[in-house]
């Protein structure tokens, strides 16, 4: 087990060194300002009070900060945009929060090699827009793409709507520049299309949630810009389990929609309330599938998807070529979480991922667990990936409801493991899924994880308490 860092002096002894290492205004200690950096979107996970927030602009500045923290045994919690949903960016007491918000340069777009090099604080949508202007496409598109950073996406191995067909963040990371726990700058990976020299350290760092190094530059693979998807299929279902059967049917038939999402009645109602969107909210849930094949293959694929929806007892299944109408439904899917937040309730977000053949059983269990614990559970999902986001909703300040939601959360995690799934498909372990991860991995594999952590961060200063902590 990695020992937690033991400061040998009061952590405040570090402050003069941070102030000397960074220009004026980039070390924040005002409690009101620091407050904004204490936690990510996982408001239920514990979070401490940082000693300071630092906002470096260059790799050299990041290295200076980490070296100073290492010398003082002070923890470093790296933070992108703070949109994480597992508490990964939550501060620990006395730590330095290292915000990448000023590291926003798109360093290079190389159309010849089809790659981009960016600083970690670049917002996902900004990279996608800049690449598109050069005829290129960066596919990973988490629903948080307007806010979340490429560094955060890499550190969590973020998924998104396109991932069902085009893969997750890991599939696009070619190389990383990283500041190690000792404050040394290293580069891992390559710019070539292929390469197998040495262990896959890029793969190890992707999804490491700030526990193995601070990512200071990312080289990503790009694809040629694709034509806009042409056809959308919308299925209306009376039960979540029927949605699960439809997803399994589409997959088993070998179809490859370019996005395949689920949104339930509660989420549609919340988006309607917030945006006056006029979306249908009579069915228990909708499935949205999209094809980006060229015609006439698009029509063939969309027709086959509609047949699978009908075969799984959809009350209605419609095929649309109206891009505006389709985008409104996909926007509703992206806006579901903030729309529920607008209502002022507390939300605990699950991220379990199931084999697609087990989705119907899992969705049924989620409904039963919610009813058993008397907790309102809304559902969105990257359905085509089997990645469910049951959202456990309780009124703020209702401690009894909160405890019931926590019990339901643990039971959903257990059920996913029982059904051959995993505790987190894309949001990461952070704080909220540490127990579930232990159950999923077992002692021998957990020991391997701890050995890796010990090798890369022997003093345990990088994001302590998260993932394996
Ligand atoms: C409305 C909404 C929709 C979402 N939709 C999706 C979705 O579709 N798919 C998905 O995967 N997630 C989704 N998320 C979760 C979240 O947006 C992702 O996990 C995202 O990748 C986090 O990026 P961030 O910049 O906000 O990182 P943060 O939340 O700031 O940090 C996340 C983790 O990465 C670490 N980290 C951040 N930057 C670095 C760095 N430079 N070096 C090392 N470690 C670092 C942090 O320490 C932390 O552990 C959603 C969240 C919201 C609020």
Short mmCIF file of C-alpha atoms and ligand atoms in Angstrom, two decimals:
data_model
loop_
_atom_site.label_atom_id
_atom_site.label_comp_id
_atom_site.label_asym_id
_atom_site.label_seq_id
_atom_site.Cartn_x
_atom_site.Cartn_y
_atom_site.Cartn_z
CA UNK A 1 0.00 0.00 0.00
CA UNK A 2 1.28 3.47 -0.88
CA UNK A 3 1.95 5.43 2.30
CA UNK A 4 0.15 8.79 2.46
CA UNK A 5 2.57 11.73 2.34
CA UNK A 6 3.77 13.00 5.71
CA UNK A 7 4.61 16.71 5.65
CA UNK A 8 7.85 17.31 7.57
CA UNK A 9 7.15 21.02 7.94
CA UNK A 10 3.82 22.86 8.07
CA UNK A 11 2.47 22.76 4.49
CA UNK A 12 2.40 26.57 4.54
CA UNK A 13 6.23 26.50 4.33
CA UNK A 14 5.67 25.56 0.69
CA UNK A 15 3.82 28.77 -0.16
CA UNK A 16 6.85 31.08 -0.61
CA UNK A 17 8.34 28.53 -3.03
CA UNK A 18 5.14 28.38 -5.08
CA UNK A 19 4.96 32.18 -5.15
CA UNK A 20 8.55 32.29 -6.37
CA UNK A 21 7.97 29.60 -9.00
CA UNK A 22 4.93 31.23 -10.67
CA UNK A 23 4.18 34.76 -11.82
CA UNK A 24 1.93 37.01 -9.76
CA UNK A 25 -1.75 36.07 -9.66
CA UNK A 26 -1.21 32.41 -10.41
CA UNK A 27 -1.06 31.13 -6.84
CA UNK A 28 -4.50 31.50 -5.27
CA UNK A 29 -5.06 31.32 -1.52
CA UNK A 30 -8.14 33.52 -0.96
CA UNK A 31 -10.61 31.09 0.69
CA UNK A 32 -13.55 32.36 -1.40
CA UNK A 33 -11.64 31.76 -4.62
CA UNK A 34 -10.16 28.45 -3.49
CA UNK A 35 -13.66 27.25 -2.59
CA UNK A 36 -14.48 26.91 -6.30
CA UNK A 37 -11.68 24.38 -6.75
CA UNK A 38 -12.51 22.06 -3.88
CA UNK A 39 -14.57 19.48 -5.72
CA UNK A 40 -15.74 18.29 -9.10
CA UNK A 41 -19.34 17.46 -10.05
CA UNK A 42 -19.43 14.54 -7.59
CA UNK A 43 -20.85 16.68 -4.84
CA UNK A 44 -21.41 13.61 -2.63
CA UNK A 45 -17.77 12.63 -2.42
CA UNK A 46 -15.62 13.97 0.41
CA UNK A 47 -13.40 16.97 -0.33
CA UNK A 48 -10.83 18.79 1.75
CA UNK A 49 -9.40 22.32 1.96
CA UNK A 50 -6.42 22.99 -0.30
CA UNK A 51 -3.46 25.00 0.87
CA UNK A 52 -3.44 26.77 -2.50
CA UNK A 53 -4.56 26.58 -6.11
CA UNK A 54 -1.86 27.03 -8.74
CA UNK A 55 -2.45 27.91 -12.38
CA UNK A 56 0.68 27.16 -14.40
CA UNK A 57 0.90 27.97 -18.11
CA UNK A 58 3.85 25.83 -19.15
CA UNK A 59 5.34 22.41 -18.56
CA UNK A 60 8.31 24.02 -16.84
CA UNK A 61 5.98 25.74 -14.37
CA UNK A 62 4.14 22.47 -13.69
CA UNK A 63 7.47 20.75 -13.04
CA UNK A 64 8.54 23.50 -10.61
CA UNK A 65 5.28 23.16 -8.69
CA UNK A 66 5.51 19.37 -8.47
CA UNK A 67 9.18 19.48 -7.41
CA UNK A 68 8.35 21.94 -4.64
CA UNK A 69 5.38 19.83 -3.49
CA UNK A 70 7.51 16.68 -3.56
CA UNK A 71 10.19 18.36 -1.44
CA UNK A 72 7.56 19.32 1.15
CA UNK A 73 5.58 16.04 0.89
CA UNK A 74 2.48 18.02 -0.04
CA UNK A 75 -0.15 16.29 -2.21
CA UNK A 76 -0.86 17.52 -5.74
CA UNK A 77 -4.41 17.21 -7.05
CA UNK A 78 -4.54 17.98 -10.78
CA UNK A 79 -7.72 19.54 -12.07
CA UNK A 80 -9.03 20.17 -15.59
CA UNK A 81 -12.51 21.69 -15.80
CA UNK A 82 -13.85 19.87 -12.72
CA UNK A 83 -16.69 18.19 -14.65
CA UNK A 84 -15.67 14.77 -13.30
CA UNK A 85 -18.43 12.67 -11.77
CA UNK A 86 -16.46 10.47 -9.38
CA UNK A 87 -14.58 12.89 -7.11
CA UNK A 88 -11.25 12.36 -8.90
CA UNK A 89 -10.44 16.08 -8.84
CA UNK A 90 -11.62 16.60 -5.26
CA UNK A 91 -9.10 18.34 -3.02
CA UNK A 92 -7.54 16.63 -0.02
CA UNK A 93 -6.73 18.70 3.06
CA UNK A 94 -3.54 20.75 2.72
CA UNK A 95 -3.00 19.84 -0.93
CA UNK A 96 -2.06 22.01 -3.87
CA UNK A 97 -4.74 21.95 -6.57
CA UNK A 98 -2.94 22.23 -9.90
CA UNK A 99 -5.43 23.69 -12.36
CA UNK A 100 -4.69 23.37 -16.08
CA UNK A 101 -7.15 26.14 -16.95
CA UNK A 102 -4.40 28.38 -18.37
CA UNK A 103 -2.78 25.61 -20.44
CA UNK A 104 -5.10 26.05 -23.41
CA UNK A 105 -2.80 26.16 -26.43
CA UNK A 106 -3.46 24.02 -29.49
CA UNK A 107 0.21 23.61 -30.29
CA UNK A 108 -0.07 21.88 -33.66
CA UNK A 109 -2.53 20.39 -36.12
CA UNK A 110 -0.71 18.26 -38.69
CA UNK A 111 -3.07 17.26 -41.53
CA UNK A 112 -0.33 15.21 -43.22
CA UNK A 113 0.19 12.98 -40.19
CA UNK A 114 -3.44 13.42 -39.08
CA UNK A 115 -2.56 14.39 -35.52
CA UNK A 116 -2.89 17.27 -33.08
CA UNK A 117 -0.68 18.33 -30.18
CA UNK A 118 -2.41 20.22 -27.39
CA UNK A 119 -1.87 21.47 -23.87
CA UNK A 120 -4.02 19.62 -21.32
CA UNK A 121 -6.40 22.50 -20.55
CA UNK A 122 -7.74 22.68 -24.11
CA UNK A 123 -11.51 22.21 -24.04
CA UNK A 124 -12.71 19.19 -26.03
CA UNK A 125 -15.05 21.20 -28.29
CA UNK A 126 -12.28 23.71 -29.06
CA UNK A 127 -10.04 20.94 -30.37
CA UNK A 128 -12.89 19.46 -32.38
CA UNK A 129 -13.76 22.85 -33.93
CA UNK A 130 -10.14 23.69 -34.76
CA UNK A 131 -9.56 20.24 -36.28
CA UNK A 132 -12.78 20.52 -38.32
CA UNK A 133 -11.54 23.80 -39.84
CA UNK A 134 -8.62 21.76 -41.25
CA UNK A 135 -10.88 18.97 -42.55
CA UNK A 136 -10.12 16.67 -39.60
CA UNK A 137 -12.13 15.05 -36.82
CA UNK A 138 -11.36 14.23 -33.19
CA UNK A 139 -14.10 11.67 -32.41
CA UNK A 140 -14.21 11.29 -28.57
CA UNK A 141 -17.19 13.47 -27.63
CA UNK A 142 -18.22 13.22 -23.98
CA UNK A 143 -21.54 14.94 -23.33
CA UNK A 144 -19.40 17.42 -21.34
CA UNK A 145 -17.44 18.36 -24.51
CA UNK A 146 -18.32 22.09 -24.25
CA UNK A 147 -16.53 22.28 -20.87
CA UNK A 148 -14.27 19.29 -20.17
CA UNK A 149 -10.57 19.39 -21.04
CA UNK A 150 -8.47 17.05 -23.13
CA UNK A 151 -6.22 16.48 -20.08
CA UNK A 152 -9.25 15.47 -18.01
CA UNK A 153 -10.57 13.33 -20.86
CA UNK A 154 -7.22 11.52 -21.11
CA UNK A 155 -6.90 11.14 -17.34
CA UNK A 156 -10.37 9.52 -17.17
CA UNK A 157 -10.24 7.79 -20.58
CA UNK A 158 -13.51 9.55 -21.39
CA UNK A 159 -16.10 8.04 -23.65
CA UNK A 160 -18.93 9.81 -25.42
CA UNK A 161 -21.68 9.52 -27.97
CA UNK A 162 -19.52 8.60 -30.97
CA UNK A 163 -17.58 5.99 -29.02
CA UNK A 164 -20.00 3.18 -29.81
CA UNK A 165 -18.58 3.16 -33.33
CA UNK A 166 -15.33 5.12 -33.12
CA UNK A 167 -13.80 4.16 -29.77
CA UNK A 168 -12.91 6.02 -26.57
CA UNK A 169 -10.18 8.56 -25.74
CA UNK A 170 -7.53 5.84 -25.32
CA UNK A 171 -7.95 4.87 -28.98
CA UNK A 172 -6.82 8.36 -30.03
CA UNK A 173 -3.88 9.10 -27.71
CA UNK A 174 -0.54 8.66 -29.47
CA UNK A 175 1.85 10.35 -27.03
CA UNK A 176 1.93 12.20 -23.73
CA UNK A 177 4.28 14.61 -22.03
CA UNK A 178 4.07 14.02 -18.31
CA UNK A 179 5.55 15.53 -15.16
CA UNK A 180 6.38 12.65 -12.84
CA UNK A 181 5.91 12.57 -9.08
CA UNK A 182 9.56 13.65 -8.75
CA UNK A 183 8.98 16.69 -10.97
CA UNK A 184 10.84 15.26 -13.96
CA UNK A 185 9.47 15.88 -17.48
CA UNK A 186 9.15 12.72 -19.61
CA UNK A 187 7.62 11.92 -23.00
CA UNK A 188 5.97 8.59 -23.68
CA UNK A 189 4.44 7.28 -26.89
CA UNK A 190 5.10 8.30 -30.48
CA UNK A 191 3.94 10.33 -33.48
CA UNK A 192 3.98 7.39 -35.87
CA UNK A 193 0.87 5.48 -36.96
CA UNK A 194 2.32 2.29 -35.41
CA UNK A 195 4.95 1.60 -32.75
CA UNK A 196 5.64 -1.02 -30.08
CA UNK A 197 8.94 0.06 -28.50
CA UNK A 198 8.74 -0.67 -24.78
CA UNK A 199 5.78 -1.13 -22.47
CA UNK A 200 2.59 0.75 -23.29
CA UNK A 201 3.09 3.59 -20.81
CA UNK A 202 0.65 5.80 -22.71
CA UNK A 203 -2.01 3.16 -22.14
CA UNK A 204 -1.10 3.04 -18.46
CA UNK A 205 -1.34 6.82 -18.03
CA UNK A 206 -4.62 7.11 -19.92
CA UNK A 207 -7.30 6.67 -17.27
CA UNK A 208 -4.85 7.05 -14.36
CA UNK A 209 -6.89 9.95 -12.89
CA UNK A 210 -3.95 12.11 -11.87
CA UNK A 211 -2.46 9.40 -9.64
CA UNK A 212 0.61 8.54 -11.75
CA UNK A 213 1.71 11.85 -13.29
CA UNK A 214 0.56 15.30 -14.40
CA UNK A 215 -0.18 15.32 -18.13
CA UNK A 216 1.26 18.49 -19.66
CA UNK A 217 0.88 17.79 -23.38
CA UNK A 218 -1.22 15.36 -25.42
CA UNK A 219 -0.70 14.15 -28.98
CA UNK A 220 -3.91 12.75 -30.46
CA UNK A 221 -4.75 10.90 -33.61
CA UNK A 222 -7.30 12.58 -35.91
CA UNK A 223 -9.55 11.16 -38.62
CA UNK A 224 -10.71 12.77 -41.84
CA UNK A 225 -13.83 14.85 -41.22
CA UNK A 226 -16.84 12.65 -41.84
CA UNK A 227 -20.04 13.66 -43.57
CA UNK A 228 -22.86 14.59 -41.18
CA UNK A 229 -24.97 11.60 -40.06
CA UNK A 230 -28.04 11.34 -42.24
CA UNK A 231 -30.62 9.17 -40.56
CA UNK A 232 -31.87 8.85 -36.98
CA UNK A 233 -34.12 6.15 -35.58
CA UNK A 234 -36.17 6.96 -32.48
CA UNK A 235 -37.78 4.15 -30.51
CA UNK A 236 -40.38 4.73 -27.77
CA UNK A 237 -40.57 2.02 -25.09
CA UNK A 238 -42.87 1.25 -22.19
CA UNK A 239 -40.09 -0.21 -20.05
CA UNK A 240 -36.34 0.12 -19.64
CA UNK A 241 -35.97 -3.64 -19.94
CA UNK A 242 -37.50 -3.49 -23.44
CA UNK A 243 -34.86 -0.86 -24.34
CA UNK A 244 -32.22 -3.32 -23.15
CA UNK A 245 -33.62 -6.04 -25.42
CA UNK A 246 -33.61 -3.64 -28.38
CA UNK A 247 -29.94 -2.74 -27.80
CA UNK A 248 -28.98 -6.42 -27.59
CA UNK A 249 -30.90 -7.07 -30.83
CA UNK A 250 -29.17 -4.26 -32.74
CA UNK A 251 -25.74 -5.47 -31.58
CA UNK A 252 -26.43 -9.15 -32.28
CA UNK A 253 -27.53 -8.23 -35.82
CA UNK A 254 -24.09 -6.73 -36.47
CA UNK A 255 -25.32 -3.17 -36.94
CA UNK A 256 -23.00 -0.28 -36.13
CA UNK A 257 -24.89 2.92 -35.35
CA UNK A 258 -22.60 5.95 -34.99
CA UNK A 259 -24.44 6.96 -31.80
CA UNK A 260 -26.87 4.88 -29.74
CA UNK A 261 -28.26 6.57 -26.64
CA UNK A 262 -31.03 6.11 -24.09
CA UNK A 263 -32.94 8.84 -22.29
CA UNK A 264 -35.82 8.22 -19.93
CA UNK A 265 -39.02 10.05 -19.10
CA UNK A 266 -37.62 11.84 -16.02
CA UNK A 267 -34.74 13.31 -18.03
CA UNK A 268 -36.97 14.36 -20.92
CA UNK A 269 -39.31 16.08 -18.45
CA UNK A 270 -36.36 17.92 -16.82
CA UNK A 271 -35.07 19.12 -20.22
CA UNK A 272 -38.61 20.22 -21.16
CA UNK A 273 -38.93 22.19 -17.92
CA UNK A 274 -35.54 23.84 -18.34
CA UNK A 275 -35.44 24.49 -22.09
CA UNK A 276 -39.18 24.40 -22.96
CA UNK A 277 -38.12 21.88 -25.57
CA UNK A 278 -41.51 20.24 -26.16
CA UNK A 279 -39.94 16.78 -26.25
CA UNK A 280 -42.17 13.68 -26.04
CA UNK A 281 -42.35 12.41 -22.45
CA UNK A 282 -45.13 9.81 -22.49
CA UNK A 283 -42.97 6.72 -23.03
CA UNK A 284 -40.86 5.28 -20.19
CA UNK A 285 -37.74 5.80 -22.31
CA UNK A 286 -36.49 6.59 -25.80
CA UNK A 287 -33.67 4.99 -27.74
CA UNK A 288 -31.89 7.23 -30.22
CA UNK A 289 -29.77 5.59 -32.90
CA UNK A 290 -27.99 7.34 -35.69
CA UNK A 291 -26.23 6.11 -38.81
CA UNK A 292 -23.43 7.92 -40.61
CA UNK A 293 -23.19 5.54 -43.56
CA UNK A 294 -23.61 7.07 -47.01
CA UNK A 295 -26.91 6.43 -48.81
CA UNK A 296 -28.27 3.93 -49.71
CA UNK A 297 -26.48 1.96 -46.94
CA UNK A 298 -27.80 4.47 -44.38
CA UNK A 299 -31.39 3.63 -45.23
CA UNK A 300 -30.66 -0.10 -45.04
CA UNK A 301 -29.00 0.25 -41.61
CA UNK A 302 -31.69 2.58 -40.24
CA UNK A 303 -34.44 0.24 -41.43
CA UNK A 304 -32.75 -2.71 -39.74
CA UNK A 305 -32.43 -0.75 -36.48
CA UNK A 306 -36.11 0.18 -36.63
CA UNK A 307 -36.99 -3.50 -37.12
CA UNK A 308 -34.99 -4.42 -34.02
CA UNK A 309 -36.79 -1.71 -32.02
CA UNK A 310 -40.15 -3.04 -33.19
CA UNK A 311 -39.06 -6.61 -32.41
CA UNK A 312 -38.32 -5.52 -28.83
CA UNK A 313 -41.87 -4.18 -28.43
CA UNK A 314 -41.28 -0.49 -29.07
CA UNK A 315 -44.64 1.26 -28.83
CA UNK A 316 -43.48 3.33 -31.80
CA UNK A 317 -40.31 3.45 -33.91
CA UNK A 318 -39.69 6.31 -36.33
CA UNK A 319 -37.00 6.90 -38.92
CA UNK A 320 -36.14 10.53 -39.56
CA UNK A 321 -33.96 12.41 -42.03
CA UNK A 322 -34.71 15.73 -40.34
CA UNK A 323 -31.31 16.77 -38.95
CA UNK A 324 -32.76 19.59 -36.81
CA UNK A 325 -35.34 17.32 -35.15
CA UNK A 326 -32.70 14.63 -34.54
CA UNK A 327 -30.23 17.10 -33.08
CA UNK A 328 -32.89 18.35 -30.64
CA UNK A 329 -33.21 14.81 -29.26
CA UNK A 330 -29.45 14.31 -29.00
CA UNK A 331 -29.16 17.73 -27.33
CA UNK A 332 -31.74 16.55 -24.79
CA UNK A 333 -29.53 13.54 -24.09
CA UNK A 334 -26.50 15.81 -23.56
CA UNK A 335 -28.46 18.26 -21.41
CA UNK A 336 -30.17 15.67 -19.21
CA UNK A 337 -27.69 15.89 -16.33
CA UNK A 338 -27.54 19.71 -16.09
CA UNK A 339 -31.33 19.82 -16.56
CA UNK A 340 -31.84 17.57 -13.54
CA UNK A 341 -29.29 19.66 -11.59
CA UNK A 342 -31.31 22.81 -12.38
CA UNK A 343 -34.16 21.40 -10.32
CA UNK A 344 -31.97 21.79 -7.25
CA UNK A 345 -31.86 18.14 -6.17
CA UNK A 346 -28.71 16.20 -5.23
CA UNK A 347 -27.64 13.66 -7.84
CA UNK A 348 -25.48 10.59 -7.36
CA UNK A 349 -24.35 9.31 -10.76
CA UNK A 350 -23.68 5.66 -11.60
CA UNK A 351 -21.48 4.61 -14.53
CA UNK A 352 -21.79 0.82 -14.64
CA UNK A 353 -21.08 -0.91 -17.97
CA UNK A 354 -22.63 -4.26 -18.91
CA UNK A 355 -22.27 -6.84 -21.62
CA UNK A 356 -25.00 -5.73 -24.02
CA UNK A 357 -26.77 -9.08 -23.71
CA UNK A 358 -27.26 -8.37 -19.98
CA UNK A 359 -28.62 -4.84 -20.34
CA UNK A 360 -32.29 -5.77 -20.06
CA UNK A 361 -31.62 -7.69 -16.83
CA UNK A 362 -29.56 -4.82 -15.40
CA UNK A 363 -32.11 -2.13 -16.26
CA UNK A 364 -34.79 -4.25 -14.61
CA UNK A 365 -32.61 -4.56 -11.49
CA UNK A 366 -31.97 -0.81 -11.41
CA UNK A 367 -35.72 -0.17 -11.37
CA UNK A 368 -36.22 -2.76 -8.59
CA UNK A 369 -33.34 -1.36 -6.50
CA UNK A 370 -34.72 2.18 -6.81
CA UNK A 371 -38.18 1.00 -5.72
CA UNK A 372 -36.77 -1.09 -2.86
CA UNK A 373 -34.80 1.85 -1.44
CA UNK A 374 -37.50 4.41 -2.23
CA UNK A 375 -35.13 6.47 -4.36
CA UNK A 376 -36.05 8.23 -7.61
CA UNK A 377 -33.75 6.87 -10.31
CA UNK A 378 -33.58 8.66 -13.67
CA UNK A 379 -31.69 7.01 -16.51
CA UNK A 380 -29.49 8.09 -19.37
CA UNK A 381 -27.12 5.71 -21.09
CA UNK A 382 -24.62 5.27 -23.85
CA UNK A 383 -26.89 2.33 -24.57
CA UNK A 384 -24.97 0.90 -27.51
CA UNK A 385 -21.89 0.51 -25.27
CA UNK A 386 -23.91 -1.05 -22.44
CA UNK A 387 -22.82 1.97 -20.35
CA UNK A 388 -25.62 2.99 -17.98
CA UNK A 389 -25.87 6.20 -15.97
CA UNK A 390 -28.64 5.66 -13.42
CA UNK A 391 -28.99 9.04 -11.66
CA UNK A 392 -30.04 8.70 -8.03
CA UNK A 393 -31.95 11.83 -7.12
CA UNK A 394 -32.68 13.08 -3.61
CA UNK A 395 -33.76 16.42 -2.17
CA UNK A 396 -30.85 18.51 -0.84
CA UNK A 397 -30.53 18.24 2.94
CA UNK A 398 -32.59 15.04 3.26
CA UNK A 399 -30.05 12.83 5.07
CA UNK A 400 -32.29 9.78 5.26
CA UNK A 401 -32.89 9.91 1.49
CA UNK A 402 -29.16 10.34 0.98
CA UNK A 403 -28.40 7.18 2.97
CA UNK A 404 -31.02 5.27 1.00
CA UNK A 405 -29.46 6.50 -2.25
CA UNK A 406 -26.00 5.42 -1.10
CA UNK A 407 -27.34 1.94 -0.31
CA UNK A 408 -28.99 1.80 -3.74
CA UNK A 409 -25.73 2.96 -5.36
CA UNK A 410 -23.77 0.09 -3.76
CA UNK A 411 -26.44 -2.43 -4.74
CA UNK A 412 -26.41 -1.29 -8.38
CA UNK A 413 -22.61 -1.66 -8.43
CA UNK A 414 -22.87 -5.17 -6.94
CA UNK A 415 -25.53 -6.15 -9.46
CA UNK A 416 -23.39 -4.94 -12.36
CA UNK A 417 -20.45 -7.02 -11.11
CA UNK A 418 -22.76 -10.06 -10.64
CA UNK A 419 -23.94 -9.71 -14.23
CA UNK A 420 -20.39 -9.67 -15.60
CA UNK A 421 -20.11 -5.87 -15.89
CA UNK A 422 -17.73 -3.25 -14.56
CA UNK A 423 -18.22 -0.49 -11.96
CA UNK A 424 -17.17 2.33 -14.28
CA UNK A 425 -17.37 2.52 -18.05
CA UNK A 426 -15.96 6.03 -18.48
CA UNK A 427 -16.22 8.35 -15.46
CA UNK A 428 -13.34 6.79 -13.55
CA UNK A 429 -12.97 5.42 -10.04
CA UNK A 430 -12.10 8.63 -8.17
CA UNK A 431 -13.54 8.35 -4.69
CA UNK A 432 -17.03 7.06 -5.37
CA UNK A 433 -16.10 3.75 -6.97
CA UNK A 434 -13.11 2.66 -4.92
CA UNK A 435 -15.05 0.00 -3.00
CA UNK A 436 -16.70 -1.31 -6.14
CA UNK A 437 -13.36 -1.46 -7.94
CA UNK A 438 -11.84 -3.50 -5.10
CA UNK A 439 -14.70 -5.99 -5.36
CA UNK A 440 -14.42 -6.12 -9.14
CA UNK A 441 -10.64 -6.56 -9.36
CA UNK A 442 -9.91 -8.81 -6.39
CA UNK A 443 -6.79 -8.78 -4.19
CA UNK A 444 -4.19 -10.07 -6.67
CA UNK A 445 -4.99 -7.53 -9.39
CA UNK A 446 -5.34 -4.76 -6.81
CA UNK A 447 -1.83 -5.61 -5.59
CA UNK A 448 -0.55 -5.14 -9.15
CA UNK A 449 -2.20 -1.71 -9.27
CA UNK A 450 -0.58 -0.75 -5.98
CA UNK A 451 2.81 -1.92 -7.23
CA UNK A 452 2.47 0.37 -10.24
CA UNK A 453 1.48 3.29 -8.02
CA UNK A 454 4.40 2.58 -5.69
CA UNK A 455 6.83 2.49 -8.63
CA UNK A 456 5.67 5.76 -10.18
CA UNK A 457 4.77 7.71 -7.04
CA UNK A 458 6.66 6.19 -4.10
CA UNK A 459 5.90 9.09 -1.75
CA UNK A 460 2.21 9.01 -2.65
CA UNK A 461 1.89 12.73 -3.42
CA UNK A 462 -0.16 12.46 -6.63
CA UNK A 463 -3.89 12.61 -5.96
CA UNK A 464 -3.67 10.48 -2.80
CA UNK A 465 -6.72 8.52 -1.71
CA UNK A 466 -8.08 8.21 -5.23
CA UNK A 467 -8.47 5.02 -7.28
CA UNK A 468 -6.13 2.64 -5.39
CA UNK A 469 -5.67 4.88 -2.33
C1 LIG B 1 -23.03 17.10 -18.03
C2 LIG B 1 -21.90 16.11 -18.00
C3 LIG B 1 -21.81 15.16 -19.00
C4 LIG B 1 -20.78 14.22 -18.99
N1 LIG B 1 -20.70 13.32 -20.01
C5 LIG B 1 -19.68 12.45 -20.07
C6 LIG B 1 -19.57 11.51 -21.15
O1 LIG B 1 -20.40 11.46 -22.06
N2 LIG B 1 -18.49 10.67 -21.14
C7 LIG B 1 -17.55 10.70 -20.16
O2 LIG B 1 -16.58 9.93 -20.21
N3 LIG B 1 -17.64 11.56 -19.11
C8 LIG B 1 -18.66 12.44 -19.06
N4 LIG B 1 -18.76 13.31 -18.00
C9 LIG B 1 -17.73 13.29 -16.94
C10 LIG B 1 -16.54 14.26 -17.18
O3 LIG B 1 -16.91 15.33 -18.03
C11 LIG B 1 -15.33 13.51 -17.75
O4 LIG B 1 -14.84 12.61 -16.78
C12 LIG B 1 -14.20 14.43 -18.21
O5 LIG B 1 -13.23 13.65 -18.89
C13 LIG B 1 -13.53 15.20 -17.08
O6 LIG B 1 -12.76 16.25 -17.64
P1 LIG B 1 -12.35 17.53 -16.78
O7 LIG B 1 -11.49 18.40 -17.61
O8 LIG B 1 -13.57 18.18 -16.23
O9 LIG B 1 -11.50 16.85 -15.63
P2 LIG B 1 -11.60 16.99 -14.04
O10 LIG B 1 -12.98 16.67 -13.59
O11 LIG B 1 -11.04 18.28 -13.62
O12 LIG B 1 -10.62 15.81 -13.60
C14 LIG B 1 -10.94 14.46 -13.84
C15 LIG B 1 -9.79 13.58 -13.38
O13 LIG B 1 -8.68 13.77 -14.24
C16 LIG B 1 -7.54 14.20 -13.50
N5 LIG B 1 -6.84 15.16 -14.37
C17 LIG B 1 -7.39 16.23 -14.99
N6 LIG B 1 -6.46 16.84 -15.76
C18 LIG B 1 -5.31 16.13 -15.61
C19 LIG B 1 -4.00 16.26 -16.14
N7 LIG B 1 -3.65 17.24 -16.97
N8 LIG B 1 -3.06 15.36 -15.76
C20 LIG B 1 -3.37 14.35 -14.91
N9 LIG B 1 -4.59 14.18 -14.39
C21 LIG B 1 -5.56 15.06 -14.73
C22 LIG B 1 -8.09 14.77 -12.21
O14 LIG B 1 -7.14 14.67 -11.16
C23 LIG B 1 -9.28 13.87 -11.99
O15 LIG B 1 -8.87 12.66 -11.39
C24 LIG B 1 -19.80 14.24 -17.96
C25 LIG B 1 -19.90 15.19 -16.94
C26 LIG B 1 -20.92 16.11 -16.95
C27 LIG B 1 -21.00 17.12 -15.85
#
